[in-house]
Coordinates of C-alpha atoms in Angstrom, one line a residue:
X27 CA -11.0 -46.1 56.9
X28 CA -12.7 -45.3 53.3
X29 CA -9.6 -43.4 52.2
X30 CA -7.5 -46.7 51.6
X31 CA -10.3 -48.3 50.0
X32 CA -10.9 -45.5 47.6
X33 CA -7.3 -45.9 46.4
X34 CA -8.0 -49.2 45.2
X35 CA -10.4 -48.1 42.5
X36 CA -8.0 -45.7 40.9
X37 CA -7.5 -47.3 37.4
X38 CA -4.0 -48.0 36.2
X39 CA -2.7 -46.0 33.1
X40 CA -3.1 -48.2 30.1
X41 CA -0.7 -48.0 27.1
X42 CA -3.6 -47.0 24.8
X43 CA -4.5 -44.0 27.0
X44 CA -1.1 -42.8 27.1
X45 CA -0.7 -43.0 23.3
X46 CA -3.8 -41.0 22.8
X47 CA -2.9 -38.4 25.3
X48 CA 0.6 -37.9 23.6
X49 CA -1.1 -37.8 20.1
X50 CA -3.3 -35.0 21.3
X51 CA -0.7 -33.0 22.7
X52 CA 1.3 -33.2 19.7
X53 CA -1.5 -32.8 17.0
X54 CA -3.5 -29.9 18.6
X55 CA -0.7 -27.4 18.4
X56 CA -0.1 -28.6 14.8
X57 CA -3.5 -28.3 13.7
X58 CA -3.7 -24.6 15.3
X59 CA -0.6 -23.7 13.4
X60 CA -1.9 -24.9 10.1
X61 CA -5.0 -23.1 10.6
X62 CA -3.6 -19.8 11.5
X63 CA -0.9 -20.0 8.9
X64 CA -3.5 -20.8 6.1
X65 CA -5.6 -17.9 7.0
X66 CA -2.4 -15.6 7.1
X67 CA -1.5 -16.7 3.7
X68 CA -4.9 -16.1 2.1
X69 CA -5.0 -12.7 3.4
X70 CA -1.7 -11.2 2.5
X71 CA -1.5 -7.4 2.5
X72 CA -1.9 -5.6 -1.0
X73 CA 0.2 -2.8 -2.3
X74 CA -1.5 -0.9 -5.3
X75 CA 0.9 0.2 -8.0
X76 CA -0.1 2.9 -10.2
X77 CA 1.1 6.0 -12.4
X78 CA 1.3 7.4 -15.6
X79 CA 2.3 5.2 -18.8
X80 CA 6.1 5.2 -19.2
X81 CA 7.0 5.8 -15.5
X82 CA 8.4 2.1 -14.9
X83 CA 5.6 0.5 -12.9
X84 CA 5.9 -2.9 -14.6
X85 CA 9.6 -2.8 -14.6
X86 CA 9.5 -2.0 -10.9
X87 CA 7.0 -5.2 -10.3
X88 CA 9.4 -7.5 -12.1
X89 CA 12.2 -6.2 -10.1
X90 CA 10.3 -6.5 -6.9
X91 CA 9.5 -10.1 -7.8
X92 CA 12.6 -11.4 -9.3
X93 CA 15.4 -9.2 -8.0
X94 CA 16.2 -7.8 -11.5
X95 CA 14.2 -5.8 -14.0
X96 CA 13.3 -7.3 -17.5
X97 CA 12.0 -5.8 -20.7
X98 CA 8.5 -4.9 -20.4
X99 CA 5.6 -3.6 -22.5
X100 CA 2.6 -1.2 -21.7
X101 CA 0.3 -2.9 -19.5
X102 CA -3.4 -3.4 -20.7
X103 CA -5.0 -5.0 -17.7
X104 CA -4.1 -5.1 -14.0
X105 CA -1.9 -8.2 -12.7
X106 CA -0.9 -9.1 -9.3
X107 CA 2.3 -11.0 -8.2
X108 CA 3.2 -12.3 -4.8
X109 CA 6.6 -10.9 -3.5
X110 CA 8.8 -11.3 -0.5
X111 CA 10.9 -8.6 1.1
X112 CA 14.6 -8.8 1.3
X113 CA 16.0 -10.6 4.4
X114 CA 17.6 -7.4 5.7
X115 CA 14.6 -5.2 5.2
X116 CA 12.7 -4.7 8.6
X117 CA 8.9 -5.1 8.9
X118 CA 7.2 -2.9 11.3
X119 CA 4.8 -5.6 12.5
X120 CA 7.5 -7.9 13.5
X121 CA 9.6 -5.7 15.7
X122 CA 8.6 -7.7 18.7
X123 CA 8.4 -11.0 16.7
X124 CA 10.9 -13.7 17.3
X125 CA 12.6 -14.9 14.0
X126 CA 11.7 -18.5 15.3
X127 CA 8.0 -17.8 15.0
X128 CA 6.7 -19.8 12.3
X129 CA 4.5 -16.8 11.0
X130 CA 7.6 -14.5 10.6
X131 CA 8.2 -15.2 7.0
X132 CA 4.6 -14.7 6.3
X133 CA 4.8 -11.0 7.6
X134 CA 7.5 -10.5 5.1
X135 CA 5.2 -11.5 2.1
X136 CA 2.6 -9.3 0.3
X137 CA 0.7 -8.8 -3.0
X138 CA 1.7 -6.2 -5.4
X139 CA -1.0 -5.3 -7.9
X140 CA 0.1 -3.3 -11.1
X141 CA -2.4 -1.3 -13.1
X142 CA -2.2 0.1 -16.4
X143 CA -1.3 3.9 -16.7
X144 CA -3.1 4.8 -20.0
X145 CA -5.8 7.4 -19.5
X146 CA -8.5 5.2 -20.8
X147 CA -7.5 2.3 -18.5
X148 CA -7.2 4.1 -15.2
X149 CA -10.7 3.0 -14.1
X150 CA -8.9 -0.1 -13.0
X151 CA -6.8 1.7 -10.4
X152 CA -9.9 3.6 -9.2
X153 CA -11.8 0.5 -8.8
X154 CA -9.0 -0.9 -6.6
X155 CA -9.0 2.2 -4.2
X156 CA -12.8 2.3 -4.1
X157 CA -13.2 -1.5 -3.4
X158 CA -10.1 -2.6 -1.9
X159 CA -9.2 -6.0 -1.1
X160 CA -6.9 -5.8 2.1
X161 CA -5.1 -2.8 0.7
X162 CA -2.2 -1.8 2.8
X163 CA -0.8 1.1 0.9
X164 CA -0.4 2.8 -2.6
X165 CA 2.8 3.3 -4.6
X166 CA 2.5 6.2 -7.4
X167 CA 5.4 6.0 -9.7
X168 CA 6.4 9.1 -11.5
X169 CA 9.2 9.6 -14.1
X170 CA 11.5 12.3 -12.4
X171 CA 13.2 13.3 -15.6
X172 CA 9.8 13.8 -17.3
X173 CA 8.6 16.2 -14.5
X174 CA 11.9 18.5 -15.4
X175 CA 10.6 19.1 -18.9
X176 CA 10.7 22.8 -19.7
X177 CA 7.2 22.1 -21.6
X178 CA 5.7 20.9 -18.4
X179 CA 3.4 18.7 -20.0
X180 CA 4.7 15.6 -18.2
X181 CA 4.4 17.2 -15.0
X182 CA 0.7 18.5 -15.7
X183 CA -0.5 15.0 -16.6
X184 CA 1.1 13.4 -13.8
X185 CA -0.5 15.9 -11.4
X186 CA -3.9 15.4 -13.0
X187 CA -3.8 11.7 -12.4
X188 CA -2.5 11.9 -8.8
X189 CA -5.0 14.6 -8.2
X190 CA -7.7 11.7 -9.0
X191 CA -5.9 9.2 -6.9
X192 CA -5.6 11.1 -3.8
X193 CA -9.1 12.6 -4.1
X194 CA -10.3 9.1 -4.3
X195 CA -8.5 8.2 -1.0
X196 CA -9.6 11.5 0.6
X197 CA -13.1 10.4 -0.1
X198 CA -12.7 7.2 2.0
X199 CA -12.8 9.5 4.9
X200 CA -15.5 12.0 4.1
X201 CA -17.8 9.5 2.7
X202 CA -17.7 6.9 5.6
X203 CA -20.9 6.6 7.5
X204 CA -19.2 5.3 10.4
X205 CA -17.9 7.3 13.4
X206 CA -14.5 5.5 13.3
X207 CA -11.8 7.1 11.3
X208 CA -10.8 5.1 8.3
X209 CA -7.7 3.0 8.3
X210 CA -4.6 5.0 7.6
X211 CA -3.6 4.9 4.0
X212 CA 0.3 5.3 3.2
X213 CA 1.0 6.6 -0.2
X214 CA 4.5 6.5 -1.7
X215 CA 5.2 8.8 -4.6
X216 CA 8.3 6.6 -6.2
X217 CA 10.3 9.3 -7.9
X218 CA 12.0 6.9 -10.6
X219 CA 14.7 7.2 -13.0
X220 CA 16.9 9.5 -10.7
X221 CA 20.1 8.0 -12.5
X222 CA 19.2 10.3 -15.5
X223 CA 21.1 13.5 -15.5
X224 CA 17.9 15.5 -16.3
X225 CA 15.9 13.9 -13.4
X226 CA 14.9 16.0 -10.4
X227 CA 15.7 15.0 -7.1
X228 CA 12.9 13.7 -4.6
X229 CA 12.6 17.3 -2.9
X230 CA 12.0 19.0 -6.2
X231 CA 9.7 16.2 -7.2
X232 CA 7.6 16.8 -4.2
X233 CA 7.6 20.6 -4.7
X234 CA 6.8 20.4 -8.5
X235 CA 3.8 18.2 -7.9
X236 CA 2.3 20.1 -5.0
X237 CA 2.7 23.3 -7.3
X238 CA 1.0 21.4 -10.2
X239 CA -1.8 20.0 -8.0
X240 CA -2.4 23.7 -6.9
X241 CA -2.9 24.5 -10.6
X242 CA -5.1 21.5 -11.0
X243 CA -7.4 22.5 -8.1
X244 CA -7.7 26.3 -9.6
X245 CA -8.3 24.8 -12.9
X246 CA -11.3 22.5 -11.5
X247 CA -12.7 25.3 -9.7
X248 CA -12.7 27.7 -12.7
X249 CA -14.6 24.9 -14.6
X250 CA -17.2 24.8 -12.0
X251 CA -17.6 28.5 -11.9
X252 CA -17.9 28.3 -15.7
X253 CA -20.6 25.7 -15.8
X254 CA -22.8 27.8 -13.5
X255 CA -22.1 26.5 -10.1
X256 CA -22.2 29.6 -7.5
X257 CA -19.5 30.6 -5.2
X258 CA -21.9 29.8 -2.4
X259 CA -21.8 26.1 -3.4
X260 CA -18.2 26.2 -3.8
X261 CA -17.5 27.6 -0.2
X262 CA -19.6 24.7 1.1
X263 CA -17.6 22.8 3.6
X264 CA -19.2 19.7 2.6
X265 CA -17.8 19.8 -1.0
X266 CA -16.0 16.5 -1.4
X267 CA -14.4 17.3 -4.8
X268 CA -11.8 19.7 -3.4
X269 CA -8.4 18.0 -2.6
X270 CA -7.0 19.0 0.8
X271 CA -7.8 22.0 2.8
X272 CA -10.4 24.2 1.0
X273 CA -9.2 27.7 -0.2
X274 CA -7.2 29.4 -2.8
X275 CA -3.7 28.7 -0.8
X276 CA -1.0 26.4 -2.0
X277 CA -1.7 22.8 -1.7
X278 CA 0.6 20.6 0.3
X279 CA 0.6 16.8 1.0
X280 CA 0.5 17.6 4.7
X281 CA -3.1 18.6 4.3
X282 CA -4.1 15.1 3.6
X283 CA -3.1 13.8 7.1
X284 CA -6.6 15.0 8.2
X285 CA -8.1 12.2 6.1
X286 CA -5.5 9.7 7.2
X287 CA -3.7 9.7 3.9
X288 CA 0.3 9.8 4.7
X289 CA 2.2 10.9 1.6
X290 CA 6.0 10.4 1.3
X291 CA 8.2 11.1 -1.8
X292 CA 11.3 8.9 -2.1
X293 CA 13.8 8.5 -5.0
X294 CA 15.2 5.6 -6.8
X295 CA 15.6 4.1 -10.1
X296 CA 14.6 0.6 -11.5
X297 CA 17.5 0.5 -14.1
X298 CA 20.5 2.3 -14.7
X299 CA 24.2 1.9 -15.7
X300 CA 25.2 1.0 -12.1
X301 CA 22.1 -1.0 -11.6
X302 CA 19.0 -0.5 -9.7
X303 CA 18.5 1.4 -6.4
X304 CA 15.1 0.9 -4.8
X305 CA 16.4 0.4 -1.2
X306 CA 14.1 3.4 0.2
X307 CA 11.2 1.9 -1.5
X308 CA 11.9 -1.6 0.0
X309 CA 12.2 0.1 3.5
X310 CA 8.8 1.9 3.0
X311 CA 7.0 -1.2 2.0
X312 CA 8.5 -2.8 5.3
X313 CA 7.3 0.1 7.3
X314 CA 3.6 -0.4 6.3
X315 CA 3.6 -4.0 6.8

């Protein structure tokens, strides 16, 4: 007999209560979307752009940002631009994401930080590596035509700078106090100016740089011996100033995989009589996002 009486006390839905319920149902998802979107846009991944002067770094930045290269001058300070990947460039993190997802477009955006290539200004690049801000990858631009010079000066100077960069990335793994392995750091060696007749193809650029890096290692080792460091100290496995596997053998980029540094060499050209060709570099950027 109590059940019918209980039904009498159930309140009737009021228009105000219905309106408040509808507003909550609509507003809560919108607020969550705004919060997530704002956080995502504030933490866009960064790709660090470096390399020797004259290799075409700043011209590459303008091409990535504006879709066309423009006349540039030698950079004196770092500068960062926000770029968006071309529509047809796939993004690794979006392979299972629906195009209708509102954050899908955000995954195709990133910051590119250009750094000066002059020898006295390279500390900017080293600081960006040692104190990264959401660093997702590194692009080292080289002049493929300069590497083919008979004098070998361009190849030597490029290899010396590349050695310092790779060693700094390697120290991220050897210098960590955590038991966890450091985040994988992809490195693209962008062989630029392949439109020139004297430019080396990407495969020969890779071989040339590995050969020059081997010479740099030997030169640094000889310098330590001349300064009075004993061979016992050089043979110590904890030596952190030796790039790659320790020993007198040939250096190869694959030796850095032990330190979660993945190096790839791809060719292209920022400018040229038939236009620019940076498709492989775009694909590489998409693969690390």
